[in-house]
Structures are given as C-alpha cells and as structure tokens.
CSV table of C-alpha atoms in Angstrom, one decimal:
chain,number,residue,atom,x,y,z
A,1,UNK,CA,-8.2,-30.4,2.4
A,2,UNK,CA,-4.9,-30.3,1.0
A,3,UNK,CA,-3.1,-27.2,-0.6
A,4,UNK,CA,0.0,-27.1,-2.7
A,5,UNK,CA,2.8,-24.3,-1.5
A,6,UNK,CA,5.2,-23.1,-4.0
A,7,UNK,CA,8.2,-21.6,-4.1
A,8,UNK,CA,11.0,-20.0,-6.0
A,9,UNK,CA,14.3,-20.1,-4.9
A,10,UNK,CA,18.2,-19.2,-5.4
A,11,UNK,CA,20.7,-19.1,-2.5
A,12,UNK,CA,18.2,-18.8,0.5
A,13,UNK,CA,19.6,-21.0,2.6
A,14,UNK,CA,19.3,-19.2,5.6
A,15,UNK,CA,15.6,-18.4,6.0
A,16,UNK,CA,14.2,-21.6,3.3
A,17,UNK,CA,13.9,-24.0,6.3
A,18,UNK,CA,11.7,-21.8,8.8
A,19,UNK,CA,9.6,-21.0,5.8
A,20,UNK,CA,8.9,-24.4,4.9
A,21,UNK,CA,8.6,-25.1,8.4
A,22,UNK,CA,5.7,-23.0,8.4
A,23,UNK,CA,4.0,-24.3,5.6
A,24,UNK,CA,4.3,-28.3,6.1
A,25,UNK,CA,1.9,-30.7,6.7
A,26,UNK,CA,-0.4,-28.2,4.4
A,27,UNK,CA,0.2,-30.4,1.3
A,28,UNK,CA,2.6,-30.8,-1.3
A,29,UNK,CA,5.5,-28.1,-1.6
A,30,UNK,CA,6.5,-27.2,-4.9
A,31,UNK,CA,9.9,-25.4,-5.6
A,32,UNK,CA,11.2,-23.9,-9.1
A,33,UNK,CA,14.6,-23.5,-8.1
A,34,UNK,CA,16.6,-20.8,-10.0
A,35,UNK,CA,20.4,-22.2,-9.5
A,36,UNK,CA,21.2,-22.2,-6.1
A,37,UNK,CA,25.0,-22.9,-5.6
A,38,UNK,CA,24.2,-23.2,-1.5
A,39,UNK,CA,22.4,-26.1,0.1
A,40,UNK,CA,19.2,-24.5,-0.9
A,41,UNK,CA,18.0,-27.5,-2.7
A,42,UNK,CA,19.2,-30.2,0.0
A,43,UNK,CA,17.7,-28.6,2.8
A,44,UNK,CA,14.2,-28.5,0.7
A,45,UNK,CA,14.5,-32.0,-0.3
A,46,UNK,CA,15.1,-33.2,3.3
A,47,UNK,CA,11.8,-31.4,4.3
A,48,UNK,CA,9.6,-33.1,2.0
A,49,UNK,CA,9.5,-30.7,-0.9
A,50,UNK,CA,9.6,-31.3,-4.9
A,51,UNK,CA,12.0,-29.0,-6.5
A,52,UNK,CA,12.5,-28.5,-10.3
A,53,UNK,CA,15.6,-26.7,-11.0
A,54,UNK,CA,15.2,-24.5,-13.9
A,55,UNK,CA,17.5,-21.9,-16.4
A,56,UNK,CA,13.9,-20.4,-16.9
A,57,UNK,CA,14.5,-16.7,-16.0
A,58,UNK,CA,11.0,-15.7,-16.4
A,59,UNK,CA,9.5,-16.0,-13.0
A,60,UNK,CA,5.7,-16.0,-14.1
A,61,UNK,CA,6.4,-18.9,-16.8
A,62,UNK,CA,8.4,-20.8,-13.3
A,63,UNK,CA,5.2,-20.3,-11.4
A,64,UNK,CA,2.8,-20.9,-14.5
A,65,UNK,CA,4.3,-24.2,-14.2
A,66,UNK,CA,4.7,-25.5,-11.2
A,67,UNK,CA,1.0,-24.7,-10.9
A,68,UNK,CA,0.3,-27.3,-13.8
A,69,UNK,CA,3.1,-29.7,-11.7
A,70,UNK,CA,0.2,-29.4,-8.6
A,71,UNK,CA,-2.5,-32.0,-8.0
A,72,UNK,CA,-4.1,-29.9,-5.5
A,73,UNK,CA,-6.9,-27.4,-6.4
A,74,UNK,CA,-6.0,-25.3,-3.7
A,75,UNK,CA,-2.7,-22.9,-4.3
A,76,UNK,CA,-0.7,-21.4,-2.6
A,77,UNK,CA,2.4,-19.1,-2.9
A,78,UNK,CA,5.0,-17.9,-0.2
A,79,UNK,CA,8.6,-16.4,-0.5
A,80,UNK,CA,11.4,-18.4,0.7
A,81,UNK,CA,12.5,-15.6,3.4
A,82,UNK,CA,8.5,-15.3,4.8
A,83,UNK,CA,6.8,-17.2,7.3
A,84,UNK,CA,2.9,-17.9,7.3
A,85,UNK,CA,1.8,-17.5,11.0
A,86,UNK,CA,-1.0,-19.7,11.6
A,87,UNK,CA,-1.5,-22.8,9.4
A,88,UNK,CA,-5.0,-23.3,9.9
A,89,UNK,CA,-6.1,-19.2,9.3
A,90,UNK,CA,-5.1,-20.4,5.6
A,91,UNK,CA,-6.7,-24.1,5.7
A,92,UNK,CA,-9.6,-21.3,6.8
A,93,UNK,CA,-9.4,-18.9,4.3
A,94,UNK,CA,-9.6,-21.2,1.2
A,95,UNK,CA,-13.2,-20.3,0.4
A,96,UNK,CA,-14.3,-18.9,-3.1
A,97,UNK,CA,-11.9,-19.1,-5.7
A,98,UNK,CA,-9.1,-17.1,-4.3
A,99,UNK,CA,-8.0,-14.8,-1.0
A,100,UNK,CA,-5.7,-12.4,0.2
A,101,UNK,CA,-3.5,-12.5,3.0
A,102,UNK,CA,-1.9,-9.5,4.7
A,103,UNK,CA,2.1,-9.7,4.3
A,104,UNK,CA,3.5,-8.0,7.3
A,105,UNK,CA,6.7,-6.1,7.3
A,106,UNK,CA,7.4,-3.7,10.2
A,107,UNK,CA,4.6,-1.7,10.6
A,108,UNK,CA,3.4,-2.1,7.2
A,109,UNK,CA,0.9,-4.3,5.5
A,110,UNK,CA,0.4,-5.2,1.9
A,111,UNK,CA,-2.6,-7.3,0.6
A,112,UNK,CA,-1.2,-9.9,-1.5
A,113,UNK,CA,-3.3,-12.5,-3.9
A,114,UNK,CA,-1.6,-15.9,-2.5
A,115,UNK,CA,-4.3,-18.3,-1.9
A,116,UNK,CA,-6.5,-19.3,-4.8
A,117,UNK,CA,-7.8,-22.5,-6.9
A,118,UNK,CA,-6.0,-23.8,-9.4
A,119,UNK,CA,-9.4,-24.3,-11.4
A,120,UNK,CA,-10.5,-20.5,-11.1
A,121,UNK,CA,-7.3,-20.5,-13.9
A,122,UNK,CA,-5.6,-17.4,-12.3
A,123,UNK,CA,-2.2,-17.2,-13.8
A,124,UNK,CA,1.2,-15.4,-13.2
A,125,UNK,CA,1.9,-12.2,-14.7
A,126,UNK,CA,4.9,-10.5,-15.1
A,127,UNK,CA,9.0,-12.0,-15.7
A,128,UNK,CA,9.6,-10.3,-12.4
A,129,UNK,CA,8.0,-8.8,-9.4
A,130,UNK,CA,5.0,-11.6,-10.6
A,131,UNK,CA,1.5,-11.8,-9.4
A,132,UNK,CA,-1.7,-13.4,-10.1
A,133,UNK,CA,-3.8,-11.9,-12.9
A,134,UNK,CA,-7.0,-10.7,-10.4
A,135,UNK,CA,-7.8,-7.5,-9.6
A,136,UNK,CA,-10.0,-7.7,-6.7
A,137,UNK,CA,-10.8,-10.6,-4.4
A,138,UNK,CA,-11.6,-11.0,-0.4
A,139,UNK,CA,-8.6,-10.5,2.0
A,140,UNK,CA,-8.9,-12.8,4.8
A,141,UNK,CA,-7.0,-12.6,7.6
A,142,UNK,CA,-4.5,-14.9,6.9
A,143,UNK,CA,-0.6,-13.2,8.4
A,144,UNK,CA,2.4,-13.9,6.6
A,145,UNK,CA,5.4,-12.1,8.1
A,146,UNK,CA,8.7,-11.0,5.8
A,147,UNK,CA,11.3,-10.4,8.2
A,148,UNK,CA,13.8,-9.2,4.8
A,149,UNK,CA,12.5,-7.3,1.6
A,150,UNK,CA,12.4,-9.0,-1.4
A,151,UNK,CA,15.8,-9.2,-2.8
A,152,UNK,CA,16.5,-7.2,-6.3
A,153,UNK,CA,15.8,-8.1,-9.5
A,154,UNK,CA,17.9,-5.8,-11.2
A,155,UNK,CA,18.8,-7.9,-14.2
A,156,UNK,CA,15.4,-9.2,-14.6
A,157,UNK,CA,13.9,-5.8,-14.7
A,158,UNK,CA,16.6,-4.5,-17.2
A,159,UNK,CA,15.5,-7.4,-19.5
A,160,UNK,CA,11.8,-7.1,-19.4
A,161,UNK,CA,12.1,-3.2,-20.1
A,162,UNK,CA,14.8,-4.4,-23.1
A,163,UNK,CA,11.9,-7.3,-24.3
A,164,UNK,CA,9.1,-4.8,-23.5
A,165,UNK,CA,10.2,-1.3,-24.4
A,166,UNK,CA,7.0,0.5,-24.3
A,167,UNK,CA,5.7,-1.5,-20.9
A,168,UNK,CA,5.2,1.1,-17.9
A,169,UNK,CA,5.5,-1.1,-15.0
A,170,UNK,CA,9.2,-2.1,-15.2
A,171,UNK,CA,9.8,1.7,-14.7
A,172,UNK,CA,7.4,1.2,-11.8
A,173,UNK,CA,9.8,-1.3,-10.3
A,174,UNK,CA,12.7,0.3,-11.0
A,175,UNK,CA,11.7,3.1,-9.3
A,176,UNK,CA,10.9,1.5,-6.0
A,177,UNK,CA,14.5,-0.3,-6.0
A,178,UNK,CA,15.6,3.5,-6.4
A,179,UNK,CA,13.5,4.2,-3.4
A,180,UNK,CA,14.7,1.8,-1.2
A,181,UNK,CA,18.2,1.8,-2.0
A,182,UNK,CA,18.3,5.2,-1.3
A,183,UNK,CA,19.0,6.6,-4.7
A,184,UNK,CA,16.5,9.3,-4.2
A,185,UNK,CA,17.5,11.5,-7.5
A,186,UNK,CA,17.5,8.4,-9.4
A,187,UNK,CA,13.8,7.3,-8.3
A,188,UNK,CA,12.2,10.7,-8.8
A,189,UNK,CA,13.4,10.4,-12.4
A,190,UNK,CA,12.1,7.2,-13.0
A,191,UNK,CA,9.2,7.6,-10.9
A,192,UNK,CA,8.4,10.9,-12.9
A,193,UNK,CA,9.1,9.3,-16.2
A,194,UNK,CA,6.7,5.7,-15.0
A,195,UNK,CA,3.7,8.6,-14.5
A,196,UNK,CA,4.4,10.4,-17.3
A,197,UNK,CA,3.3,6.8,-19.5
A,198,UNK,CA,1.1,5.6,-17.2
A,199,UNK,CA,-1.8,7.6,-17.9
A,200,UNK,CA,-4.4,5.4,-15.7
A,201,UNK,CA,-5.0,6.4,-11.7
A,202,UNK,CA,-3.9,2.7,-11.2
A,203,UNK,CA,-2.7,2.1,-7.3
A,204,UNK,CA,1.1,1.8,-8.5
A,205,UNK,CA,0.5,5.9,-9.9
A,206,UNK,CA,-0.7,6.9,-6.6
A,207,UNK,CA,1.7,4.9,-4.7
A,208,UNK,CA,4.2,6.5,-6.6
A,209,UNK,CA,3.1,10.3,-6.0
A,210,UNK,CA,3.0,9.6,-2.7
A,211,UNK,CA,6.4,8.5,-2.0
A,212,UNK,CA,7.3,11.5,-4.4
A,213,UNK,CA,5.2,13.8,-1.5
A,214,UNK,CA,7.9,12.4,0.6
A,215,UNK,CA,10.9,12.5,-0.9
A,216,UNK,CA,10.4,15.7,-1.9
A,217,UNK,CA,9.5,16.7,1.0
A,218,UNK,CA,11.5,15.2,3.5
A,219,UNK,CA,14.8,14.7,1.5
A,220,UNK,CA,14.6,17.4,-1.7
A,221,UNK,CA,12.9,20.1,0.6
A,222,UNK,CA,10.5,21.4,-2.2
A,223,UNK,CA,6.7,22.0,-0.7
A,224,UNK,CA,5.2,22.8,-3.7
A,225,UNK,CA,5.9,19.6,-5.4
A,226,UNK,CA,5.2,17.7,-2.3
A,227,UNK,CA,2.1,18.9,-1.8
A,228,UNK,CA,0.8,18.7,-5.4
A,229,UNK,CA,1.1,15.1,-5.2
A,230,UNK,CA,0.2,15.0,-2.0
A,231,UNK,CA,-3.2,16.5,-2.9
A,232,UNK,CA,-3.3,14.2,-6.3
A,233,UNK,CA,-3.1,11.4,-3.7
A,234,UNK,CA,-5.5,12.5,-1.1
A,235,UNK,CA,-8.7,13.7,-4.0
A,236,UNK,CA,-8.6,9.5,-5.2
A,237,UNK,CA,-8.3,8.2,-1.8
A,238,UNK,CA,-8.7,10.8,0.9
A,239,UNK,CA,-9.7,8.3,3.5
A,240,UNK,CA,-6.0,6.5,3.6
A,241,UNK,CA,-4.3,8.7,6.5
A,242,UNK,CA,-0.8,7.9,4.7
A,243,UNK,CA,-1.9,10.8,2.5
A,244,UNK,CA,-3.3,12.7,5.2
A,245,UNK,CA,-0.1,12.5,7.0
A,246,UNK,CA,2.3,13.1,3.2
A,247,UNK,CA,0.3,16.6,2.9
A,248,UNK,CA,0.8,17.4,7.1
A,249,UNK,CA,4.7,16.8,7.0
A,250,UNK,CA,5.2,19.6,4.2
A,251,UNK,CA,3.1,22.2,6.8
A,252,UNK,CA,4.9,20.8,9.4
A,253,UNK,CA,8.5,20.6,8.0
A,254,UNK,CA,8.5,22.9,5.3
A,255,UNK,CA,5.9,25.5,6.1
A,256,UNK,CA,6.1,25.6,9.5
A,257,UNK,CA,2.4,26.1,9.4
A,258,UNK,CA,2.0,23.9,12.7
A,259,UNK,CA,-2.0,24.9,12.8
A,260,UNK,CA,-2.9,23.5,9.7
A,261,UNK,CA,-0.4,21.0,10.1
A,262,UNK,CA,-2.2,19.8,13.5
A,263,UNK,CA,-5.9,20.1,11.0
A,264,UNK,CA,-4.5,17.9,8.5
A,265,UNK,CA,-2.9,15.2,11.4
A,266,UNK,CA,-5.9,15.2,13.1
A,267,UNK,CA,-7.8,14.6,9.4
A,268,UNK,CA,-5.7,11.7,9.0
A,269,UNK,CA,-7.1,9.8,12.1
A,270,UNK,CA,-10.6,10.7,11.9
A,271,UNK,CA,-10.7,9.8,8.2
A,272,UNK,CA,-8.5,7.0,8.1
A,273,UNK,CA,-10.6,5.5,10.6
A,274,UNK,CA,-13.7,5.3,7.7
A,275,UNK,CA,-10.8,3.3,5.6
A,276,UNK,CA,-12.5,-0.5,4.7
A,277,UNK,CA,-10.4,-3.6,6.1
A,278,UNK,CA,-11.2,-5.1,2.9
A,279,UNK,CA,-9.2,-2.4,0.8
A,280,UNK,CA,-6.3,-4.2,-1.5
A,281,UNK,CA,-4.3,-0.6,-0.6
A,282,UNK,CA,-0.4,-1.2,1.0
A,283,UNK,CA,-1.2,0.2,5.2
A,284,UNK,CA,1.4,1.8,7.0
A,285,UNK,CA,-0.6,1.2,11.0
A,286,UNK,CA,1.5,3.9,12.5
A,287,UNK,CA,0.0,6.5,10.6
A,288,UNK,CA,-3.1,6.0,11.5
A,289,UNK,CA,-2.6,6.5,14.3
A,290,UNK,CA,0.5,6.8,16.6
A,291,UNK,CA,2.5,8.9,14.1
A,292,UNK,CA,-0.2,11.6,13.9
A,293,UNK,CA,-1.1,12.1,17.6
A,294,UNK,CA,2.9,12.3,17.9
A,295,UNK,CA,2.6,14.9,15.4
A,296,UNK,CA,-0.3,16.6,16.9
A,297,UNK,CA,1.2,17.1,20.5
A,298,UNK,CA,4.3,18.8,19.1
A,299,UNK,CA,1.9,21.0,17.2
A,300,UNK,CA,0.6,22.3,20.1
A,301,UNK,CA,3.8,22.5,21.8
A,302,UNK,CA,5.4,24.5,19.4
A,303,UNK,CA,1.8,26.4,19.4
A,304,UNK,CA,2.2,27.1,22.7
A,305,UNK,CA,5.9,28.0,22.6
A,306,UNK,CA,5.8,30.1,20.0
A,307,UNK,CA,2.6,32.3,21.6
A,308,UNK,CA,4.7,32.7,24.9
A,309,UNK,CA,7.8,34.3,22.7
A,310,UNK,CA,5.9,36.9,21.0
A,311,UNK,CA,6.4,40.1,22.8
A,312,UNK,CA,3.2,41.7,24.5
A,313,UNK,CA,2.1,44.4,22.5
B,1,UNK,CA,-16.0,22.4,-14.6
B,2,UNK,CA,-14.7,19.0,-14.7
B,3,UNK,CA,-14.6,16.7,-12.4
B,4,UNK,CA,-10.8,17.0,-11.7
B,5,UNK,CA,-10.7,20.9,-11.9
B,6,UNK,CA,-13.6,20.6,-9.1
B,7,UNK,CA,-12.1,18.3,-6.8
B,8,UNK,CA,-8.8,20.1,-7.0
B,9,UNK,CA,-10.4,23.6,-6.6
B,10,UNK,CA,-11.6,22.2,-3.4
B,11,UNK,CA,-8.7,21.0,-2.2
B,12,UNK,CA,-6.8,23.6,-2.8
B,13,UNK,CA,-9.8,25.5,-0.7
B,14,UNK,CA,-9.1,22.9,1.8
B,15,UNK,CA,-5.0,24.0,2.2
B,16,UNK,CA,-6.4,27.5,2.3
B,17,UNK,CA,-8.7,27.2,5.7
B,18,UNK,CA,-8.6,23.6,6.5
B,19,UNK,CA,-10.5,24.8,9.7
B,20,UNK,CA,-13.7,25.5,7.6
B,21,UNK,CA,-16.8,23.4,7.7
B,22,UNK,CA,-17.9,24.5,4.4
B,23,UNK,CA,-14.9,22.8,2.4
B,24,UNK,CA,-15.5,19.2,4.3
B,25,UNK,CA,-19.7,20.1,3.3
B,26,UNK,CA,-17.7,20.1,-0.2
B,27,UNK,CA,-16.2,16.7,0.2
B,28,UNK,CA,-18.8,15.1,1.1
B,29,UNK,CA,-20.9,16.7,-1.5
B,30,UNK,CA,-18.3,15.7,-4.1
B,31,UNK,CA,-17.6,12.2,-3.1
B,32,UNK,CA,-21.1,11.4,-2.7
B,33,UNK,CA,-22.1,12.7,-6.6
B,34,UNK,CA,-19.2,10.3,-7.3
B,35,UNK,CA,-21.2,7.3,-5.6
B,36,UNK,CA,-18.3,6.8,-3.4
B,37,UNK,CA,-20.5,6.5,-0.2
B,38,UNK,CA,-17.7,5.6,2.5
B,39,UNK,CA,-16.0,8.6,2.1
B,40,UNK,CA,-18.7,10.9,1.6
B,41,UNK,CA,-19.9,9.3,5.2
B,42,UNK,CA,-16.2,9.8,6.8
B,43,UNK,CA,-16.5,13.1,5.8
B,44,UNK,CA,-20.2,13.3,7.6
B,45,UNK,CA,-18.6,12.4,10.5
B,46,UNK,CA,-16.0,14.9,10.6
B,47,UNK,CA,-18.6,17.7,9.9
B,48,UNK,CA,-20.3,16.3,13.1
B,49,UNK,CA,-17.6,15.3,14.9
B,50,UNK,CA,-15.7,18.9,14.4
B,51,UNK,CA,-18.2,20.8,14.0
B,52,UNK,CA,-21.3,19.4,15.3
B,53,UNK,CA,-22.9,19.3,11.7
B,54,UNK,CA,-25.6,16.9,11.0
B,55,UNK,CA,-25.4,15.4,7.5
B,56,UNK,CA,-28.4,13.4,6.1
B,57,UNK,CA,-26.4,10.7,5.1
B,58,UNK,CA,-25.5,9.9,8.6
B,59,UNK,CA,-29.2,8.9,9.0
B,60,UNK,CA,-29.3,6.3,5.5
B,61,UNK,CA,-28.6,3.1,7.8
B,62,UNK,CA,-30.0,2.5,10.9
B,63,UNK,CA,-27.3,1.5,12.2
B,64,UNK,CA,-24.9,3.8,11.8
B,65,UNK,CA,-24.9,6.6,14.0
B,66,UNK,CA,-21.8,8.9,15.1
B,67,UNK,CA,-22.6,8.1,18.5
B,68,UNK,CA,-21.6,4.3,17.7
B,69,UNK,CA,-18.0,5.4,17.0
C-alpha cells in the first residue's frame, strides 16, 4: 500500500532532509514549495521528492492541489521541521477513511487529522494555520515529533482577517502567536476580543479561556478573572486535569488557599484519569500527573509549616 | 434555572467546600442529565474513591468496578 506525503516548504533547509528521511520509501512525496531562496528545493529533489514551486500564498488552495497532483488514495501530510517516528504505525493506521496521529512537542500532545483517503474528499481549510475539513475521526497511535513550533504566519494571518473581516478564527491565531511570543497584554486583547465573536463553545474558545486562567493568573496576578475562566473551562470538560490544575494555581498562587488548592490538584488526577485516549483535545502529560503530585506535596508542606508557626493558644 | 446558571451555581459551590461529597453527588447528577456518561462515572469514582460513596452508575457495566482501577 502506498501513501503520498506532502509538504509545504520555504527556507527549511535545516530540518527538510531528516523529515523526509522519515517518510521515504512510504510513496510518492509531494512538495508545494513557497520560494525558498536556500537549497530547500535541491536537497528535496535529491531524495526523491516532486516539488512544485508556487507564488500561491494560500496554503489550503497549495495543499488542495497537490492532493489532486497524488495518484495515491492514501494521504498524508507532515511539516518540513517534524519527524514521523515509526513508518509502519502509519502503513498501520490507514484504515477507514482517515486517522489521527498524536504530534508531540515537549510534554504536550495535539491530535492532528494527517492521514486520510484522498476519495473520502476531505479538503484543506483555511489560507493559514490549514487543516482538513473533519471534525471527528479515530486517532491512532501513529507519533510524529516537532522538535520547533510552527514558524509565524504573520502576514498570512493579517491577509485573511483583511479578505475575511468578520471571520473569528484569524483572531484565534493571532492570539496564540501573542501567547507564545510573550506578548501577554497583546493576546488577552485579542483573545478577549476572538471570544467576544465566537459565540459557539468550540475547542479553540475553551483553549482560549484557559490560557487566559493562566496568564491572568500567573503573569497579570488577577484571581478572579483566572478563576472565572478557569471554571468556564472546567463545567465543558471537567475531566481534562489541565483545567483542574488552571483553577488549583490561582488557590495556590494567588489565594494562598493551599487546602483547597491540594482538593482541586488531587481532582485533577483522579478525574483526568476518566479522560478518553480517543479525545481530539491538545494533552499536556505533566499535568496529569507529575505536576499535580508536585503541587500536592508542597501543599502539605506549607500545611504543615504553617500549623507549626501559629502560636499555642 | 438554566442549564448554564445550574452548572455554574455548582461550581461555584464546589470553590466554596471543594471537600464536600454533596457538590461531586451534584456533578455527577448534572453530567449524567446531560448524557455525558464518562464524566458522570469519573465523578462516581471520586464519591467512592474520597468518600467511600457508592453510586449506581458504578454498577451499569459489569465490568467496571472501582476496584479495577
């Protein structure tokens, strides 16, 4: 069985030739290249791949048509700076009409749409930050690891909210480049203003309050806030312990309430251990786990420290 | 009462005594009107695994006990 890997390129000449190292002997690789001015394009070609350059900025319409370009029923999409782990999980996986795969960065995973049949007529959606038009679908257990974050589509973004004025999900993006840039006034505007037109409890809106909880918790110091969305969070989906964890750091760190902080760590590994594998939700493993019980002994600790400083009466 | 003023009014019970079997009793109650049946069971198991606390649900499948876990 043979699938088709695509790609989209510009300038990755660093990481393009372990990633398609990783993917060869799968079937055909397919590259929309988006003007590389490095040896992007010769290392590709020397490893077998077909690459189309392109001035095509939309990065959907790029994928759209190198899947038309494909012979191969079978699909399959990876990031020029990932790695898939094991070649024959995905030769596995490519049951139904389409799977996820986990992509791992650090400690976290994200369920990602990568695998799927070209006849199940899936298409790309989006000019940037694309995926496939399904909204549910069997993750199999298929590992691709990203050793960088995606790089930053700033111009892109700015361009699809000039096209698309009234779309919510640029805002969405823009807000998460905020976020990981650091910019953490910046992203609780936009992030404030994205829930403020997205009206549906859509897993970007939660997402979104809960990186709120922590920012304002951990970098804007305001426990109220933090905990409203942390609660917002926690009545959709109390059984991720990332929310568990969000609404235990503002009793921890803000309220110093280190009993009901301990309840609410504790909560978060006894329910997050209920949360299905089959979930399409991003999973931070550290707070299922380690983080809490970290949390949990200093606690106690300060529990205990605190009992032995008040004064007998 | 609505469905979101209910589920907030019982989590902001929970922040009040998050040490009180009643508001996880809640939870479970609430999740399980809402057909969401994995949660309403996680919260089954806390009510037994905290508090000792049999819920019926527990009992639905055969094979899933709180013993197995």
């Amino acid at each position: 069985m043979k699938i088709t890997t695509q790609l989209l390129t510009k300038d990755n000449e660093t990481t393009i030739a372990k990633t398609l190292s990783s993917v060869q002997d799968l079937g055909n690789i397919v590259i929309g290249d988006l003007g590389s001015s490095d040896r992007t394009i010769e290392i590709a070609e020397n490893m077998g791949a077909k690459v189309f350059k392109t001035i095509e900025t939309n990065r959907s319409k790029i994928r759209n048509r190198l899947i038309l370009e494909s012979t191969d029923d079978w699909q399959f999409y990876i990031e020029p700076w990932e790695i898939l782990t094991d070649k024959e999980s995905l030769k596995g996986a490519a049951q139904g009409d389409c799977q996820h795969v986990l992509v791992m960065q650090g400690d976290t995973f994200t369920k990602e749409l990568r695998l799927w049949k070209k006849s199940s007529g899936f298409k790309f959606v989006n000019p940037v930050y694309e995926h496939l038009n399904a909204e549910h679908g069997p993750v199999s257990n298929v590992i691709i690891y990203s050793k960088n974050s995606s790089p930053i589509f700033l111009e892109d973004l700015m361009r699809w909210k000039e096209t698309d004025p009234a779309a919510a999900a640029p805002l969405y993006y823009q807000a998460c480049i905020n976020l990981s840039s650091g910019n953490y006034e910046q992203f609780i505007i936009l992030a404030n203003h994205y829930l403020f037109l997205e009206q549906k409890t859509i897993r970007p809106v939660l997402m979104t309050k809960y990186y709120l909880s922590i920012i304002e918790c951990h970098q804007k110091k305001r426990a109220n806030i933090a905990l409203q969305h942390a609660l917002e969070c926690l009545a959709v989906k109390p059984l991720m312990a990332e929310f568990w964890c969000a609404l235990a750091d503002v009793y921890y760190f803000r309220i110093k309430d280190y009993n009901k902080a301990q309840q609410f760590y504790e909560n978060a590994i006894e329910l997050g251990s209920h949360r299905r594998q089959d979930d399409l939700w991003p999973i931070d493993i550290s707070k299922y786990k380690k983080y809490p019980e970290q949390m949990i002994l200093s606690c106690k600790k300060i529990r205990k420290e605190t009992k032995i400083i008040l004064p007998i009466p | 009462m609505s469905s979101i003023d209910k589920v907030s009014s019982i989590y902001l019970n929970l922040i009040k005594n998050p040490h009180a079997p009643k508001v996880y009793r809640e939870l479970r109650d609430y999740y399980l009107s809402k057909g969401m049946k994995e949660e309403a069971k996680a919260f089954a198991n806390l009510l037994y695994n905290k508090y000792k606390e049999i819920s019926p649900i527990l009992d639905e499948d055969n094979n899933t006990t709180v013993n197995e876990r």
